[in-house]
Coordinates of C-alpha atoms in Angstrom, one line a residue:
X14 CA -18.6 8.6 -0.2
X15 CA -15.0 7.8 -0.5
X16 CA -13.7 4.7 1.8
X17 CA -10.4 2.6 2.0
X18 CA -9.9 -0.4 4.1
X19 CA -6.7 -2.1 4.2
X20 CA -6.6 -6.3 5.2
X21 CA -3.9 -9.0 4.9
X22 CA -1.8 -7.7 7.7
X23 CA 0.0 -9.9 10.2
X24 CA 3.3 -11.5 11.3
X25 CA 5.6 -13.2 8.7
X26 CA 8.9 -14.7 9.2
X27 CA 12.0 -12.6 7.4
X28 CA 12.1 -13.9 3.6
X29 CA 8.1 -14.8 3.9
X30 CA 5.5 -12.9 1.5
X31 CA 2.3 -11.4 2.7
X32 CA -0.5 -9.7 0.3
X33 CA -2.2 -6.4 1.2
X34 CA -5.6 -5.3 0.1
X35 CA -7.4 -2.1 -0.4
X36 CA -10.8 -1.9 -0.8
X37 CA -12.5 0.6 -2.2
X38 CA -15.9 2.6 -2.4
X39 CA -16.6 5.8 -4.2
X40 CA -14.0 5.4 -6.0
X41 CA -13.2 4.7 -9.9
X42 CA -9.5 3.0 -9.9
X43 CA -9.1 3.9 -14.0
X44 CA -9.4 7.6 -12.5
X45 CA -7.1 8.2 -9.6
X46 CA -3.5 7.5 -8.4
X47 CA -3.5 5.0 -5.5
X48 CA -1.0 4.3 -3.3
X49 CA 0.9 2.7 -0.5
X50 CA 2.8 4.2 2.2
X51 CA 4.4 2.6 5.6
X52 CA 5.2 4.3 8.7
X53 CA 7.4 2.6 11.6
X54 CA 7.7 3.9 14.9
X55 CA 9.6 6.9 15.1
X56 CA 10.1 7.5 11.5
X57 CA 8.5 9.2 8.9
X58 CA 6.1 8.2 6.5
X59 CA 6.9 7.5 3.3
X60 CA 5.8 5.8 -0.3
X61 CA 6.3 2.8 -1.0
X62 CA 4.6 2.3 -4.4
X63 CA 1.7 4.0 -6.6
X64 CA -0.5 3.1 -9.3
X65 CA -2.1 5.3 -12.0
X66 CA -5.2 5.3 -13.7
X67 CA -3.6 3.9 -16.8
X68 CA -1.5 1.3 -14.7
X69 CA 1.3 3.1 -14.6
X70 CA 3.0 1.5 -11.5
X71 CA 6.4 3.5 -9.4
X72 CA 8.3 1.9 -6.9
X73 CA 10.4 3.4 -4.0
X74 CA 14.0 2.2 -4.1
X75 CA 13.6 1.0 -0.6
X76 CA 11.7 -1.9 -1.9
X77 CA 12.3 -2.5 -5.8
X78 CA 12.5 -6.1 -7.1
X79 CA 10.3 -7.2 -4.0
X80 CA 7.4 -5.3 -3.7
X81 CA 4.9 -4.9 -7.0
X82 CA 1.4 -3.0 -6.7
X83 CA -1.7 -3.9 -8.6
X84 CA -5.0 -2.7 -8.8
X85 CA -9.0 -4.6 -10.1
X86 CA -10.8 -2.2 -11.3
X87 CA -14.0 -4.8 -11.4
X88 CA -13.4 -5.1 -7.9
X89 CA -12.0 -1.7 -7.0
X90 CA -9.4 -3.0 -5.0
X91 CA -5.6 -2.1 -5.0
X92 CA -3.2 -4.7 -4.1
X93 CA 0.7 -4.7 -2.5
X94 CA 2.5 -7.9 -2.9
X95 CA 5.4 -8.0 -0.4
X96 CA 8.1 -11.0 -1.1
X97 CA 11.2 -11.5 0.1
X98 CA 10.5 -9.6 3.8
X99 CA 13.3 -7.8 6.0
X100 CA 12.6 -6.7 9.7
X101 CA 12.9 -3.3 8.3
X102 CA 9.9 -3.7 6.4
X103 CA 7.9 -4.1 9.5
X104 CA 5.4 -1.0 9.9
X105 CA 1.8 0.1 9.7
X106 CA 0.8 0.4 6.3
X107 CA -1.3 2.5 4.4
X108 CA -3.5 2.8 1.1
X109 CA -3.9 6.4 -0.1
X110 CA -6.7 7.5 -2.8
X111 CA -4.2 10.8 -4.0
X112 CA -5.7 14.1 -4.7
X113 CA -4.7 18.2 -4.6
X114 CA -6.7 18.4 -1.5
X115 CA -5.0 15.8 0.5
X116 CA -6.4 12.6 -0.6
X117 CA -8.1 10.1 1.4
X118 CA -6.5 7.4 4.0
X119 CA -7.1 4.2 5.1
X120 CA -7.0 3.6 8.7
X121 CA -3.7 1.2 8.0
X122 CA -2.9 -2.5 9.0
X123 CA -0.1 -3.5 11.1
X124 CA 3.1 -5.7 9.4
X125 CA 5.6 -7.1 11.4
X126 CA 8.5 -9.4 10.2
X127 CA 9.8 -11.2 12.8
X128 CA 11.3 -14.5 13.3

């Protein structure tokens, strides 16, 4: 059975860092493309970074040079590390297991950036 959980959330000051974590069940990391998306109110949601199998790791524009994503397969877990914060970074975040089928969600964990 396939289950994400995202933790690490919170409120951080603008120019703070904050670490995300996904954990993982019925999943094999070395396999699949995770990934992160955010959604703040009234906008879309979007990517923010993914990970393949191999490592391969994309970043969107939005957050390049501040944002890196990692993954541990041992403990099939898939990480965002967030440095350098903005107020417009502040939105629910997601992890994402991706898949022709739709994939499978987290249920998300709230960042705010506030001073």
């Amino acid at each position: 059975q396939v289950q994400l959980v995202e933790s690490g959330g919170g409120l951080v000051q603008p120019g703070g860092s904050l670490r995300l974590s996904c954990a993982t069940t019925g999943t094999v990391l070395s396999l699949v493309t995770m990934a992160w998306y955010r959604q703040a109110p009234g906008k879309q949601r979007d990517l923010v970074a993914s990970i393949t199998g191999n490592g391969t790791a994309i970043i969107a524009d939005s957050v390049k040079g501040r944002f890196t994503i990692s993954r541990d397969g041992a403990k099939k877990t898939v990480y965002l590390q967030m440095n350098s914060l903005k107020s417009e970074d502040t939105a629910v975040y997601y992890c994402k297991r991706e898949g022709q089928f739709g994939g499978y969600w987290g249920p998300g964990t709230q960042v705010t950036v506030s001073s």
